[in-house]
Structure formats: C-alpha cells, structure tokens
Amino acid sequence: RSERPDYRSYLARTLGRLIEIAIHIRDFSGVEEYFEQLSRLPPTEVESATMYFRGKYVYNRSVPRDEDIADEQSSGVRVDVAGLEEARRYFEAVSDASPYYPQARYFVGVVLTQTQRFPEAIEAFRRVLRAPVTDAEQVRVVELANMALGRLYYETDQLDRAVESYQSVSRTSQLFDSALYELSWVYIRMGDSSRAERALELLSIAVPESPYIADGRILRGNLLLRLGRLANAREVFTGAAGE
C-alpha cells in the first residue's frame, strides 16, 4: 500500500519494524528486499535509519545465538569479527541529528567491547550519555550505557568511575537490581565490605523478586561475617535456608 499517500509516511517505519522482527526471530529471509525498498526512498527520509537497521542486521548476523554459544565446543561457533567491524561502520554513519543516534553509539561501544578495544568503547558509551534523550527507548539506552561503563571501568581497574556509573542507574530502572549487585562486587574489589553489604541490603529491600536475591543473600551473609556482625549474618543465612 506504500504508493497510497495516506500510507507513504509510514513506509520507512514499517520496513524498520520488519527488519527488527527478523533480527529478533533470527529469520533473515526477505530482509535484503526491505533494505532495497528503503534505498528507493528519498535519502533525507531514511538515510540514518537505513544505516542503523543495516548495522543491527549485520551485527546480529555476526554474533551467534545464545544456544549456539552454549554448544560452542561441539559446533565451533565463533563471532564474525569482520562482520562486527562492518556493523560498526554502519553505526558510525548514523548522524547525531538522527533519533537513532544514541542506539547507534551504544552498538559502537558494544562492538568495540567485543573486540576488546576498551578505551574506545568507553568513549563510545560516554557519547551515549551526552546525547539528548527524548523518549523512553533512549532512556533505556542511557541506562544500558551506564551499565556497560560500570563493567568496563571495573575491567580496567577504574573503580571509582565504576561506582559512579552504577549509581547513575535510576531506582525506577529495570536494571536497578543488576546495578546494585554489580556495584557490590566493585566495593568488594575496593576492599569496602561495609558499602558492599549495604548495596546488597538495598537490593533485597528494593527489588525482592530480583533473580540476584539468592546469590546476593549468600554474599551479604559472608560480608557480615567478615565484618564481625555474627547475629546479622545468622539472620541472613537462616532466611536464605528457609526459602
């Protein structure tokens, strides 16, 4: 129906959704036809969107599925490094005026992280934080960038910056429990058992249904033992044993 004027303005978004669906279900038949249709639209309408979706497409073709990774030893599945670099070039081509810019910069950081170019990855994620945020999807991307920075700072032994990144994740975020749990490990590496224990206590109170609760309780109990708070440790371990 794209030749009809009342449908024309929706064509780029529709093709983008079809490409997103193909990526999610890992069924790429027909995807090249979608890109061909996008290429026939005026460049001012879709140039950045095309670059972004093409990057996501190439990226997902280059990274094995979770089930493939689980069976890697028998299947020999590996990440396609050349494909990742091609995807990065597409993401880099997305204009900073595009609504897809934060997502594109995030994926640049992901690719650089996977190829262990950590300083460049950190800068890519920091550029996500500097981008204007106008909708909920972009807020989510900023939260993911803060999580990624926390992990990269941890890996590169920049622990104070890791703390700052994890603490930047909002309490209303779906990633808040992940941030607290990973933050506790940063404090442990810093030798600050008290702050690690407090982060885990907050996790148990703020997100009681988190999948990190079980591991977090055992870790918190051990930290309480280390701090000499035996009664509190017994209470935590007793609670864990009773669930």
PDB file of C-alpha atoms in Angstrom:
ATOM      1  CA  ARG A   1       0.000   0.000   0.000  1.00  0.00           C
ATOM      2  CA  SER A   2       3.033   2.293   0.090  1.00  0.00           C
ATOM      3  CA  GLU A   3       2.083   4.071  -3.125  1.00  0.00           C
ATOM      4  CA  ARG A   4      -1.009   5.472  -1.438  1.00  0.00           C
ATOM      5  CA  PRO A   5      -0.379   8.938   0.065  1.00  0.00           C
ATOM      6  CA  ASP A   6      -2.003   8.035   3.397  1.00  0.00           C
ATOM      7  CA  TYR A   7       0.439   5.107   3.828  1.00  0.00           C
ATOM      8  CA  ARG A   8       3.556   6.690   2.341  1.00  0.00           C
ATOM      9  CA  SER A   9       4.755   8.378   5.530  1.00  0.00           C
ATOM     10  CA  TYR A  10       4.642   5.062   7.411  1.00  0.00           C
ATOM     11  CA  LEU A  11       6.738   3.056   4.948  1.00  0.00           C
ATOM     12  CA  ALA A  12      10.175   3.649   6.496  1.00  0.00           C
ATOM     13  CA  ARG A  13       8.948   2.811   9.996  1.00  0.00           C
ATOM     14  CA  THR A  14       7.130  -0.279   8.731  1.00  0.00           C
ATOM     15  CA  LEU A  15      10.216  -1.592   6.967  1.00  0.00           C
ATOM     16  CA  GLY A  16      12.264  -0.862  10.085  1.00  0.00           C
ATOM     17  CA  ARG A  17       9.835  -2.894  12.192  1.00  0.00           C
ATOM     18  CA  LEU A  18      10.038  -5.815   9.756  1.00  0.00           C
ATOM     19  CA  ILE A  19      13.828  -5.740   9.977  1.00  0.00           C
ATOM     20  CA  GLU A  20      13.642  -5.604  13.799  1.00  0.00           C
ATOM     21  CA  ILE A  21      11.310  -8.636  13.805  1.00  0.00           C
ATOM     22  CA  ALA A  22      13.660 -10.560  11.509  1.00  0.00           C
ATOM     23  CA  ILE A  23      16.529  -9.815  13.886  1.00  0.00           C
ATOM     24  CA  HIS A  24      14.582 -10.939  16.950  1.00  0.00           C
ATOM     25  CA  ILE A  25      13.369 -14.218  15.440  1.00  0.00           C
ATOM     26  CA  ARG A  26      16.660 -14.813  13.559  1.00  0.00           C
ATOM     27  CA  ASP A  27      14.822 -15.327  10.265  1.00  0.00           C
ATOM     28  CA  PHE A  28      16.540 -13.121   7.697  1.00  0.00           C
ATOM     29  CA  SER A  29      14.648 -14.215   4.595  1.00  0.00           C
ATOM     30  CA  GLY A  30      13.352 -11.164   2.770  1.00  0.00           C
ATOM     31  CA  VAL A  31      15.486  -8.684   4.727  1.00  0.00           C
ATOM     32  CA  GLU A  32      17.505  -7.610   1.679  1.00  0.00           C
ATOM     33  CA  GLU A  33      14.229  -6.768  -0.076  1.00  0.00           C
ATOM     34  CA  TYR A  34      13.293  -4.492   2.851  1.00  0.00           C
ATOM     35  CA  PHE A  35      16.622  -2.689   2.530  1.00  0.00           C
ATOM     36  CA  GLU A  36      16.089  -2.381  -1.218  1.00  0.00           C
ATOM     37  CA  GLN A  37      12.743  -0.685  -0.576  1.00  0.00           C
ATOM     38  CA  LEU A  38      14.377   1.654   1.921  1.00  0.00           C
ATOM     39  CA  SER A  39      17.079   2.573  -0.578  1.00  0.00           C
ATOM     40  CA  ARG A  40      14.430   3.792  -3.026  1.00  0.00           C
ATOM     41  CA  LEU A  41      13.085   6.349  -0.552  1.00  0.00           C
ATOM     42  CA  PRO A  42      14.421   9.937  -0.507  1.00  0.00           C
ATOM     43  CA  PRO A  43      17.724   9.957   1.446  1.00  0.00           C
ATOM     44  CA  THR A  44      16.562  12.747   3.728  1.00  0.00           C
ATOM     45  CA  GLU A  45      13.803  10.462   4.999  1.00  0.00           C
ATOM     46  CA  VAL A  46      15.690   7.292   5.798  1.00  0.00           C
ATOM     47  CA  GLU A  47      19.467   7.592   5.404  1.00  0.00           C
ATOM     48  CA  SER A  48      20.312   7.355   9.127  1.00  0.00           C
ATOM     49  CA  ALA A  49      17.543   4.848   9.805  1.00  0.00           C
ATOM     50  CA  THR A  50      18.838   2.640   6.999  1.00  0.00           C
ATOM     51  CA  MET A  51      22.379   2.805   8.369  1.00  0.00           C
ATOM     52  CA  TYR A  52      21.143   1.918  11.865  1.00  0.00           C
ATOM     53  CA  PHE A  53      18.992  -1.029  10.790  1.00  0.00           C
ATOM     54  CA  ARG A  54      21.660  -2.278   8.396  1.00  0.00           C
ATOM     55  CA  GLY A  55      24.140  -2.156  11.272  1.00  0.00           C
ATOM     56  CA  LYS A  56      21.807  -4.115  13.549  1.00  0.00           C
ATOM     57  CA  TYR A  57      21.212  -6.653  10.798  1.00  0.00           C
ATOM     58  CA  VAL A  58      24.923  -7.207  10.125  1.00  0.00           C
ATOM     59  CA  TYR A  59      25.680  -7.231  13.859  1.00  0.00           C
ATOM     60  CA  ASN A  60      23.123  -9.951  14.559  1.00  0.00           C
ATOM     61  CA  ARG A  61      24.348 -11.996  11.609  1.00  0.00           C
ATOM     62  CA  SER A  62      27.862 -11.766  13.086  1.00  0.00           C
ATOM     63  CA  VAL A  63      27.054 -12.747  16.685  1.00  0.00           C
ATOM     64  CA  PRO A  64      25.962 -16.315  17.486  1.00  0.00           C
ATOM     65  CA  ARG A  65      22.708 -17.004  19.276  1.00  0.00           C
ATOM     66  CA  ASP A  66      22.751 -17.934  22.974  1.00  0.00           C
ATOM     67  CA  GLU A  67      22.022 -21.577  22.173  1.00  0.00           C
ATOM     68  CA  ASP A  68      24.893 -21.621  19.686  1.00  0.00           C
ATOM     69  CA  ILE A  69      27.247 -20.160  22.297  1.00  0.00           C
ATOM     70  CA  ALA A  70      26.147 -22.831  24.791  1.00  0.00           C
ATOM     71  CA  ASP A  71      27.083 -25.504  22.263  1.00  0.00           C
ATOM     72  CA  GLU A  72      30.222 -23.717  21.067  1.00  0.00           C
ATOM     73  CA  GLN A  73      32.683 -26.507  21.890  1.00  0.00           C
ATOM     74  CA  SER A  74      30.878 -29.015  19.708  1.00  0.00           C
ATOM     75  CA  SER A  75      29.706 -26.635  16.960  1.00  0.00           C
ATOM     76  CA  GLY A  76      32.750 -24.418  16.611  1.00  0.00           C
ATOM     77  CA  VAL A  77      30.598 -21.280  16.515  1.00  0.00           C
ATOM     78  CA  ARG A  78      32.600 -18.062  16.644  1.00  0.00           C
ATOM     79  CA  VAL A  79      31.900 -14.358  16.462  1.00  0.00           C
ATOM     80  CA  ASP A  80      32.464 -12.959  12.962  1.00  0.00           C
ATOM     81  CA  VAL A  81      34.978 -10.200  13.712  1.00  0.00           C
ATOM     82  CA  ALA A  82      34.919  -8.866  10.134  1.00  0.00           C
ATOM     83  CA  GLY A  83      31.126  -8.686  10.327  1.00  0.00           C
ATOM     84  CA  LEU A  84      31.315  -6.796  13.616  1.00  0.00           C
ATOM     85  CA  GLU A  85      33.638  -4.231  12.053  1.00  0.00           C
ATOM     86  CA  GLU A  86      31.255  -3.818   9.112  1.00  0.00           C
ATOM     87  CA  ALA A  87      28.366  -3.303  11.541  1.00  0.00           C
ATOM     88  CA  ARG A  88      30.397  -0.694  13.434  1.00  0.00           C
ATOM     89  CA  ARG A  89      30.931   1.282  10.230  1.00  0.00           C
ATOM     90  CA  TYR A  90      27.181   1.387   9.639  1.00  0.00           C
ATOM     91  CA  PHE A  91      26.545   2.547  13.201  1.00  0.00           C
ATOM     92  CA  GLU A  92      29.260   5.189  12.895  1.00  0.00           C
ATOM     93  CA  ALA A  93      27.468   6.561   9.820  1.00  0.00           C
ATOM     94  CA  VAL A  94      24.318   7.425  11.779  1.00  0.00           C
ATOM     95  CA  SER A  95      24.024  11.206  12.090  1.00  0.00           C
ATOM     96  CA  ASP A  96      23.998  12.814  15.521  1.00  0.00           C
ATOM     97  CA  ALA A  97      20.758  14.506  14.405  1.00  0.00           C
ATOM     98  CA  SER A  98      19.053  11.139  13.994  1.00  0.00           C
ATOM     99  CA  PRO A  99      16.699   9.753  16.663  1.00  0.00           C
ATOM    100  CA  TYR A 100      18.697   6.517  16.297  1.00  0.00           C
ATOM    101  CA  TYR A 101      21.979   8.190  17.273  1.00  0.00           C
ATOM    102  CA  PRO A 102      22.069   7.050  20.953  1.00  0.00           C
ATOM    103  CA  GLN A 103      21.262   3.457  19.964  1.00  0.00           C
ATOM    104  CA  ALA A 104      23.886   3.536  17.209  1.00  0.00           C
ATOM    105  CA  ARG A 105      26.567   4.855  19.572  1.00  0.00           C
ATOM    106  CA  TYR A 106      25.638   2.177  22.092  1.00  0.00           C
ATOM    107  CA  PHE A 107      26.192  -0.537  19.488  1.00  0.00           C
ATOM    108  CA  VAL A 108      29.518   1.043  18.528  1.00  0.00           C
ATOM    109  CA  GLY A 109      30.511   0.597  22.157  1.00  0.00           C
ATOM    110  CA  VAL A 110      29.287  -2.996  22.183  1.00  0.00           C
ATOM    111  CA  VAL A 111      31.322  -3.873  19.089  1.00  0.00           C
ATOM    112  CA  LEU A 112      34.439  -2.215  20.488  1.00  0.00           C
ATOM    113  CA  THR A 113      33.965  -4.067  23.775  1.00  0.00           C
ATOM    114  CA  GLN A 114      33.632  -7.409  21.995  1.00  0.00           C
ATOM    115  CA  THR A 115      36.874  -6.737  20.163  1.00  0.00           C
ATOM    116  CA  GLN A 116      38.494  -5.675  23.475  1.00  0.00           C
ATOM    117  CA  ARG A 117      39.167  -2.068  22.443  1.00  0.00           C
ATOM    118  CA  PHE A 118      38.177  -0.880  25.884  1.00  0.00           C
ATOM    119  CA  PRO A 119      39.295   2.798  25.848  1.00  0.00           C
ATOM    120  CA  GLU A 120      37.451   3.382  22.554  1.00  0.00           C
ATOM    121  CA  ALA A 121      34.417   1.513  23.884  1.00  0.00           C
ATOM    122  CA  ILE A 122      34.344   3.715  26.985  1.00  0.00           C
ATOM    123  CA  GLU A 123      34.335   6.845  24.824  1.00  0.00           C
ATOM    124  CA  ALA A 124      31.533   5.434  22.652  1.00  0.00           C
ATOM    125  CA  PHE A 125      29.346   4.771  25.695  1.00  0.00           C
ATOM    126  CA  ARG A 126      30.162   8.202  27.133  1.00  0.00           C
ATOM    127  CA  ARG A 127      28.911   9.752  23.893  1.00  0.00           C
ATOM    128  CA  VAL A 128      25.595   7.982  24.501  1.00  0.00           C
ATOM    129  CA  LEU A 129      25.344   9.815  27.834  1.00  0.00           C
ATOM    130  CA  ARG A 130      25.963  13.150  26.118  1.00  0.00           C
ATOM    131  CA  ALA A 131      23.209  12.645  23.527  1.00  0.00           C
ATOM    132  CA  PRO A 132      19.799  14.325  24.019  1.00  0.00           C
ATOM    133  CA  VAL A 133      17.168  11.985  25.466  1.00  0.00           C
ATOM    134  CA  THR A 134      13.646  12.444  24.119  1.00  0.00           C
ATOM    135  CA  ASP A 135      11.794   9.180  24.689  1.00  0.00           C
ATOM    136  CA  ALA A 136      11.629   6.058  26.869  1.00  0.00           C
ATOM    137  CA  GLU A 137      13.670   3.961  24.445  1.00  0.00           C
ATOM    138  CA  GLN A 138      16.541   6.426  24.612  1.00  0.00           C
ATOM    139  CA  VAL A 139      16.317   6.485  28.420  1.00  0.00           C
ATOM    140  CA  ARG A 140      16.749   2.703  28.321  1.00  0.00           C
ATOM    141  CA  VAL A 141      19.797   3.074  26.067  1.00  0.00           C
ATOM    142  CA  VAL A 142      21.364   5.543  28.520  1.00  0.00           C
ATOM    143  CA  GLU A 143      20.801   3.055  31.361  1.00  0.00           C
ATOM    144  CA  LEU A 144      22.416   0.284  29.312  1.00  0.00           C
ATOM    145  CA  ALA A 145      25.353   2.582  28.571  1.00  0.00           C
ATOM    146  CA  ASN A 146      25.849   3.270  32.282  1.00  0.00           C
ATOM    147  CA  MET A 147      25.837  -0.478  32.974  1.00  0.00           C
ATOM    148  CA  ALA A 148      28.357  -1.045  30.192  1.00  0.00           C
ATOM    149  CA  LEU A 149      30.586   1.719  31.535  1.00  0.00           C
ATOM    150  CA  GLY A 150      30.423   0.216  35.019  1.00  0.00           C
ATOM    151  CA  ARG A 151      31.667  -3.101  33.667  1.00  0.00           C
ATOM    152  CA  LEU A 152      34.385  -1.552  31.528  1.00  0.00           C
ATOM    153  CA  TYR A 153      35.639   0.624  34.379  1.00  0.00           C
ATOM    154  CA  TYR A 154      35.689  -2.493  36.584  1.00  0.00           C
ATOM    155  CA  GLU A 155      37.670  -4.405  33.959  1.00  0.00           C
ATOM    156  CA  THR A 156      40.141  -1.541  33.555  1.00  0.00           C
ATOM    157  CA  ASP A 157      40.521  -1.018  37.320  1.00  0.00           C
ATOM    158  CA  GLN A 158      38.863   2.413  37.374  1.00  0.00           C
ATOM    159  CA  LEU A 159      36.773   1.510  40.379  1.00  0.00           C
ATOM    160  CA  ASP A 160      35.643   4.986  41.467  1.00  0.00           C
ATOM    161  CA  ARG A 161      34.281   5.588  37.983  1.00  0.00           C
ATOM    162  CA  ALA A 162      32.597   2.184  38.031  1.00  0.00           C
ATOM    163  CA  VAL A 163      30.804   3.168  41.247  1.00  0.00           C
ATOM    164  CA  GLU A 164      29.668   6.431  39.671  1.00  0.00           C
ATOM    165  CA  SER A 165      28.320   4.649  36.583  1.00  0.00           C
ATOM    166  CA  TYR A 166      26.351   2.045  38.530  1.00  0.00           C
ATOM    167  CA  GLN A 167      24.947   4.710  40.850  1.00  0.00           C
ATOM    168  CA  SER A 168      23.690   6.622  37.808  1.00  0.00           C
ATOM    169  CA  VAL A 169      21.132   3.872  37.118  1.00  0.00           C
ATOM    170  CA  SER A 170      17.782   5.099  38.418  1.00  0.00           C
ATOM    171  CA  ARG A 171      15.846   3.273  41.130  1.00  0.00           C
ATOM    172  CA  THR A 172      12.919   3.135  38.713  1.00  0.00           C
ATOM    173  CA  SER A 173      15.006   1.343  36.084  1.00  0.00           C
ATOM    174  CA  GLN A 174      14.503  -2.322  35.283  1.00  0.00           C
ATOM    175  CA  LEU A 175      18.290  -2.573  35.530  1.00  0.00           C
ATOM    176  CA  PHE A 176      18.445  -1.248  39.092  1.00  0.00           C
ATOM    177  CA  ASP A 177      18.907  -4.704  40.645  1.00  0.00           C
ATOM    178  CA  SER A 178      21.697  -5.567  38.195  1.00  0.00           C
ATOM    179  CA  ALA A 179      23.388  -2.271  39.007  1.00  0.00           C
ATOM    180  CA  LEU A 180      23.216  -2.893  42.772  1.00  0.00           C
ATOM    181  CA  TYR A 181      24.503  -6.446  42.506  1.00  0.00           C
ATOM    182  CA  GLU A 182      27.424  -5.491  40.274  1.00  0.00           C
ATOM    183  CA  LEU A 183      28.108  -2.423  42.425  1.00  0.00           C
ATOM    184  CA  SER A 184      28.553  -4.688  45.448  1.00  0.00           C
ATOM    185  CA  TRP A 185      31.356  -6.526  43.632  1.00  0.00           C
ATOM    186  CA  VAL A 186      33.055  -3.219  42.843  1.00  0.00           C
ATOM    187  CA  TYR A 187      33.023  -2.363  46.558  1.00  0.00           C
ATOM    188  CA  ILE A 188      34.399  -5.812  47.394  1.00  0.00           C
ATOM    189  CA  ARG A 189      37.270  -5.276  44.976  1.00  0.00           C
ATOM    190  CA  MET A 190      37.860  -1.878  46.602  1.00  0.00           C
ATOM    191  CA  GLY A 191      38.073  -3.643  49.986  1.00  0.00           C
ATOM    192  CA  ASP A 192      34.968  -1.836  51.283  1.00  0.00           C
ATOM    193  CA  SER A 193      32.871  -4.636  52.791  1.00  0.00           C
ATOM    194  CA  SER A 194      30.532  -2.213  54.561  1.00  0.00           C
ATOM    195  CA  ARG A 195      29.363  -0.472  51.401  1.00  0.00           C
ATOM    196  CA  ALA A 196      29.136  -3.800  49.571  1.00  0.00           C
ATOM    197  CA  GLU A 197      26.873  -5.146  52.315  1.00  0.00           C
ATOM    198  CA  ARG A 198      24.691  -2.031  52.213  1.00  0.00           C
ATOM    199  CA  ALA A 199      24.268  -2.323  48.444  1.00  0.00           C
ATOM    200  CA  LEU A 200      23.112  -5.924  48.839  1.00  0.00           C
ATOM    201  CA  GLU A 201      20.764  -4.973  51.678  1.00  0.00           C
ATOM    202  CA  LEU A 202      19.201  -2.317  49.454  1.00  0.00           C
ATOM    203  CA  LEU A 203      18.861  -4.901  46.686  1.00  0.00           C
ATOM    204  CA  SER A 204      16.882  -7.230  48.980  1.00  0.00           C
ATOM    205  CA  ILE A 205      14.572  -4.383  50.027  1.00  0.00           C
ATOM    206  CA  ALA A 206      14.123  -2.506  46.748  1.00  0.00           C
ATOM    207  CA  VAL A 207      13.818  -5.470  44.360  1.00  0.00           C
ATOM    208  CA  PRO A 208      12.792  -8.522  46.446  1.00  0.00           C
ATOM    209  CA  GLU A 209      11.849 -10.528  43.336  1.00  0.00           C
ATOM    210  CA  SER A 210      15.194  -9.994  41.627  1.00  0.00           C
ATOM    211  CA  PRO A 211      16.967 -13.089  40.258  1.00  0.00           C
ATOM    212  CA  TYR A 212      20.071 -11.811  42.091  1.00  0.00           C
ATOM    213  CA  ILE A 213      18.432 -12.190  45.519  1.00  0.00           C
ATOM    214  CA  ALA A 214      19.684 -15.722  46.287  1.00  0.00           C
ATOM    215  CA  ASP A 215      23.308 -15.042  45.329  1.00  0.00           C
ATOM    216  CA  GLY A 216      23.082 -11.620  46.925  1.00  0.00           C
ATOM    217  CA  ARG A 217      21.946 -13.020  50.276  1.00  0.00           C
ATOM    218  CA  ILE A 218      24.738 -15.560  50.459  1.00  0.00           C
ATOM    219  CA  LEU A 219      27.256 -12.886  49.504  1.00  0.00           C
ATOM    220  CA  ARG A 220      25.794 -10.463  52.040  1.00  0.00           C
ATOM    221  CA  GLY A 221      25.922 -13.111  54.777  1.00  0.00           C
ATOM    222  CA  ASN A 222      29.598 -13.704  54.074  1.00  0.00           C
ATOM    223  CA  LEU A 223      30.268  -9.959  54.149  1.00  0.00           C
ATOM    224  CA  LEU A 224      28.512  -9.680  57.527  1.00  0.00           C
ATOM    225  CA  LEU A 225      30.707 -12.494  58.822  1.00  0.00           C
ATOM    226  CA  ARG A 226      33.762 -10.629  57.586  1.00  0.00           C
ATOM    227  CA  LEU A 227      32.552  -7.506  59.401  1.00  0.00           C
ATOM    228  CA  GLY A 228      32.070  -9.476  62.620  1.00  0.00           C
ATOM    229  CA  ARG A 229      28.305  -8.954  62.682  1.00  0.00           C
ATOM    230  CA  LEU A 230      27.547 -12.564  63.541  1.00  0.00           C
ATOM    231  CA  ALA A 231      23.941 -12.121  64.633  1.00  0.00           C
ATOM    232  CA  ASN A 232      23.081 -10.303  61.411  1.00  0.00           C
ATOM    233  CA  ALA A 233      24.900 -12.937  59.369  1.00  0.00           C
ATOM    234  CA  ARG A 234      22.980 -15.738  61.112  1.00  0.00           C
ATOM    235  CA  GLU A 235      19.702 -13.939  60.358  1.00  0.00           C
ATOM    236  CA  VAL A 236      20.570 -13.605  56.652  1.00  0.00           C
ATOM    237  CA  PHE A 237      21.725 -17.227  56.306  1.00  0.00           C
ATOM    238  CA  THR A 238      18.681 -18.504  58.225  1.00  0.00           C
ATOM    239  CA  GLY A 239      16.414 -16.558  55.894  1.00  0.00           C
ATOM    240  CA  ALA A 240      18.183 -17.944  52.854  1.00  0.00           C
ATOM    241  CA  ALA A 241      17.965 -21.514  54.157  1.00  0.00           C
ATOM    242  CA  GLY A 242      14.232 -21.171  54.829  1.00  0.00           C
ATOM    243  CA  GLU A 243      13.292 -20.170  51.259  1.00  0.00           C
TER     244      GLU A 243
END
